[in-house]
Tab-separated table of C-alpha atoms and ligand atoms in Angstrom:
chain	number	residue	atom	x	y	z
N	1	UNK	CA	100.926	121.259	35.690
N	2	UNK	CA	97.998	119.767	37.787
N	3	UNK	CA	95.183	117.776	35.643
N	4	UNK	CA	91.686	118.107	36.180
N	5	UNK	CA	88.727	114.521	35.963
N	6	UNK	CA	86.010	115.660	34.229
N	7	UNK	CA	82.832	113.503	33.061
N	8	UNK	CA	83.480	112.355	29.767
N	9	UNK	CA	79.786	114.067	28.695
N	10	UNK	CA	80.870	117.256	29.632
N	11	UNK	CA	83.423	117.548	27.210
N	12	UNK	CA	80.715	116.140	24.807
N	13	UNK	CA	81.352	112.689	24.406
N	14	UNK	CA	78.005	110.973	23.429
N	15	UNK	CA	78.267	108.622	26.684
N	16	UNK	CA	75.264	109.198	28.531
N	17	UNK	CA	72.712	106.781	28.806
N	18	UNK	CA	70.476	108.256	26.451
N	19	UNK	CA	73.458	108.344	23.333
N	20	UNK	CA	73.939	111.664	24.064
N	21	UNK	CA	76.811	114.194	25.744
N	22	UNK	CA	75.960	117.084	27.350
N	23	UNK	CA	78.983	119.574	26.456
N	24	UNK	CA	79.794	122.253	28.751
N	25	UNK	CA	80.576	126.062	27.016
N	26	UNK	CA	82.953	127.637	29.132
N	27	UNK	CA	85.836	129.570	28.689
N	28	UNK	CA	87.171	127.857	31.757
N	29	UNK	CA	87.196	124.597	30.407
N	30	UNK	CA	87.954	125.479	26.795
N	31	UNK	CA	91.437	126.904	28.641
N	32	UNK	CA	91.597	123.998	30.419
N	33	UNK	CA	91.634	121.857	27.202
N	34	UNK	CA	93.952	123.955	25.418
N	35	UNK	CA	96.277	123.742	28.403
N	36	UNK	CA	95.739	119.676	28.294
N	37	UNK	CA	94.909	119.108	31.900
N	38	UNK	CA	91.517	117.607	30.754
N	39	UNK	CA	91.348	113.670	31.891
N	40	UNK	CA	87.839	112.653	31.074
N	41	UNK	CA	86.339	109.911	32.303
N	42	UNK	CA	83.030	108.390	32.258
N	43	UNK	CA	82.585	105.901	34.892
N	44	UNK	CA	79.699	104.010	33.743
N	45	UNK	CA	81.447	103.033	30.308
N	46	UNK	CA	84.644	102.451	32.304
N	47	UNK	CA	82.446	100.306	35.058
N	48	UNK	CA	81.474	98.005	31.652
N	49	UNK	CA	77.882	99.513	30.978
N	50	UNK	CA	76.853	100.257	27.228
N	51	UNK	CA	75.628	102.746	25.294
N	52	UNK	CA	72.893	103.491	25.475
N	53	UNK	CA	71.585	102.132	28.576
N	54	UNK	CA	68.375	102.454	30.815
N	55	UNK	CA	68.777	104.912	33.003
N	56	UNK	CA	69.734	103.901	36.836
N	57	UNK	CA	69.568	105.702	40.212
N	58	UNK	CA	70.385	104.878	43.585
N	59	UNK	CA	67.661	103.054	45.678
N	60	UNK	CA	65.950	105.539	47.996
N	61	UNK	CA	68.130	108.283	46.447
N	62	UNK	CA	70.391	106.805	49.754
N	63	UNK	CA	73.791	108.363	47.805
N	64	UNK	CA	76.732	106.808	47.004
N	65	UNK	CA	78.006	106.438	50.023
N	66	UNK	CA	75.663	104.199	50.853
N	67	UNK	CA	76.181	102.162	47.644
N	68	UNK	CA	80.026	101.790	48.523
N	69	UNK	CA	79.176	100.528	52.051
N	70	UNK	CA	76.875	98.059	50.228
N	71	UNK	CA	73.819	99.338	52.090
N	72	UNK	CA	72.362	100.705	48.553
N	73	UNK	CA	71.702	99.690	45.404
N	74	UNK	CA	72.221	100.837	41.949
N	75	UNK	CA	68.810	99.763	40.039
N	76	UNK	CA	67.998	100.638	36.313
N	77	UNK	CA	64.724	101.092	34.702
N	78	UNK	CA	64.675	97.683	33.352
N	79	UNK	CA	64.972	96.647	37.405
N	80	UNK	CA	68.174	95.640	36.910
N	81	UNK	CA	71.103	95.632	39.832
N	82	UNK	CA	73.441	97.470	38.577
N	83	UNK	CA	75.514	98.499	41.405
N	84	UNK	CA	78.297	96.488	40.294
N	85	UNK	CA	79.177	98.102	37.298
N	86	UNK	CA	78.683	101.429	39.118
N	87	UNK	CA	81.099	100.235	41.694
N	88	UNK	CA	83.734	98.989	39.237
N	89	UNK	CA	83.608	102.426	37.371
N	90	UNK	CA	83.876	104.585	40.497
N	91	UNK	CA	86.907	102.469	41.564
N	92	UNK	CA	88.376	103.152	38.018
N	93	UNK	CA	87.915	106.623	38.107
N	94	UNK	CA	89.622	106.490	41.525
N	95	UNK	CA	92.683	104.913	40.156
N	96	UNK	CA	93.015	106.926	37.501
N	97	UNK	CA	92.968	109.853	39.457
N	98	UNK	CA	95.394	108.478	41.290
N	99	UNK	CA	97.659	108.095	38.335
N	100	UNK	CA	97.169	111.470	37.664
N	101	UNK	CA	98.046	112.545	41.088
N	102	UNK	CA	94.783	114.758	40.457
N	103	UNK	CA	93.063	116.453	43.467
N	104	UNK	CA	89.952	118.423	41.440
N	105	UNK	CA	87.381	116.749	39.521
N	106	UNK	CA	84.521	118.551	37.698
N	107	UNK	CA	81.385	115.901	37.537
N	108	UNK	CA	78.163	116.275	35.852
N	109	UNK	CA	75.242	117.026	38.563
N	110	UNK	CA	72.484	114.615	39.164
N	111	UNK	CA	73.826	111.077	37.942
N	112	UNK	CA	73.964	108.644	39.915
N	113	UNK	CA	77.838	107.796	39.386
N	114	UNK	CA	79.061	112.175	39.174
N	115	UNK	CA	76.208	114.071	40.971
N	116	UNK	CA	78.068	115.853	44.177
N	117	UNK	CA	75.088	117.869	45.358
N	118	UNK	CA	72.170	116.372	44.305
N	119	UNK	CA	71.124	112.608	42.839
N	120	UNK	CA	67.693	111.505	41.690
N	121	UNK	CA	65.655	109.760	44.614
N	122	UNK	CA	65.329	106.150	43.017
N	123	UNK	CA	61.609	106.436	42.359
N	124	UNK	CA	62.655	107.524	38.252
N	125	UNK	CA	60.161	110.239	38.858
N	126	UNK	CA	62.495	113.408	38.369
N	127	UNK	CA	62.588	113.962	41.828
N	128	UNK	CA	65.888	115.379	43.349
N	129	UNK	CA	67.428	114.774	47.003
N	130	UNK	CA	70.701	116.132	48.182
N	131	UNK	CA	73.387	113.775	47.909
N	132	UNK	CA	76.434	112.420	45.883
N	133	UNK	CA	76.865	109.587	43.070
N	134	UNK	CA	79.128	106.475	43.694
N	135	UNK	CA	81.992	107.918	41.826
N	136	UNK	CA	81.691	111.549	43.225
N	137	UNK	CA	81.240	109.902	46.862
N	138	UNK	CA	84.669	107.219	46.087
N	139	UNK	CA	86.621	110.062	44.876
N	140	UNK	CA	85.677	112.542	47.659
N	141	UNK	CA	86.359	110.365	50.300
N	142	UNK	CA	89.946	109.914	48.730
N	143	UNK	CA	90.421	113.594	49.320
N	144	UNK	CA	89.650	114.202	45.953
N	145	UNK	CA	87.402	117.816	45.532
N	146	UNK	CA	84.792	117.350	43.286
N	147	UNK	CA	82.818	120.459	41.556
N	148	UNK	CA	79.837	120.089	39.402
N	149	UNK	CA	79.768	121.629	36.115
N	150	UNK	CA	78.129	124.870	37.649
N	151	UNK	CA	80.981	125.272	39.771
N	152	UNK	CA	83.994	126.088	36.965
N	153	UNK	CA	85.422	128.923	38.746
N	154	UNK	CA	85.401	127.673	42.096
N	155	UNK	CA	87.362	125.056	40.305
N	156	UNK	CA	89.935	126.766	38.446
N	157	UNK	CA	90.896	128.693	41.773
N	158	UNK	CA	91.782	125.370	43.406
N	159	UNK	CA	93.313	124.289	41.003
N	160	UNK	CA	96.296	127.264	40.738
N	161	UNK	CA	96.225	126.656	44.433
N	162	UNK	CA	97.308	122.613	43.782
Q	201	SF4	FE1	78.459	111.610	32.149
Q	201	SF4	FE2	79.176	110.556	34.483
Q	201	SF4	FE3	76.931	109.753	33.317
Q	201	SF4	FE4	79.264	109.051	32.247
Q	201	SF4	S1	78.504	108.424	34.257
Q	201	SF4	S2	77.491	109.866	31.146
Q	201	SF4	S3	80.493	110.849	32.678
Q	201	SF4	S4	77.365	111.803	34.089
């Protein structure tokens, strides 16, 4: 049976910056987790960043690509550098995927470690720009598919493919 990463706030673990989750309903996933191919990670925690935390986004909204070619930065609202921590997490994530031999991952849209379609553009205005999160951009680039959470059946299918 093939497992499935999923961000740890999607399954409702309070782990987002703001002390909160953000649990997904879903028949989909609620199968999932009654099958027990649920890994769930958060890569912030896992990168060594608390809860709760200021919130952070990518310099430029440049995308985590950018960030793991060290041409970006991770900043927070406090003006920290946090692209570190966001880098440890993502390579975390990574290897526990790899563990896992898993080839899906379901990641919550927008952050700046999950987001696979679009990120926030670093100005902590609530703008959006297309692009990916450090994590979502590691794990893709490993082969790995990553879905957002409005993407559950497109999901599933691949998975009964792997
Ligand atoms: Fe959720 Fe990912 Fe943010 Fe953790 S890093 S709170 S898993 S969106």
């Amino acid at each position: 049976m093939h497992r499935i990463l999923i961000s740890s706030c999607l399954i409702g673990n309070p782990v987002r910056y703001d002390g909160r989750g953000q649990a997904l309903r879903s028949e989909i996933l609620d199968r999932w987790l009654a099958e027990g191919r649920v890994l769930a990670v958060c890569p912030e925690l896992a990168g060594g960043l608390l809860v709760p935390r200021p919130a952070a986004e990518i310099t430029q909204g440049a995308g985590g690509a950018k960030v793991l070619q060290g041409l970006a930065k991770v900043m927070d609202t406090d003006g920290r550098d946090v692209s570190a921590a966001f880098l440890a997490g993502a390579r975390q994530a990574l290897q526990l995927a790899r563990q896992h031999g898993i080839r899906v991952a379901v990641l919550k849209q927008g952050s700046p470690s999950c987001g696979s379609g679009y990120i926030y553009d670093g100005t902590f205005t609530g703008v959006k720009t297309a692009g990916q999160g450090v994590t979502a951009a590691l794990l893709e680039s490993a082969g790995i598919k990553v879905f957002s959470e409005h993407q559950l059946a497109e999901a599933d299918a691949m998975l009964s493919q792997s």
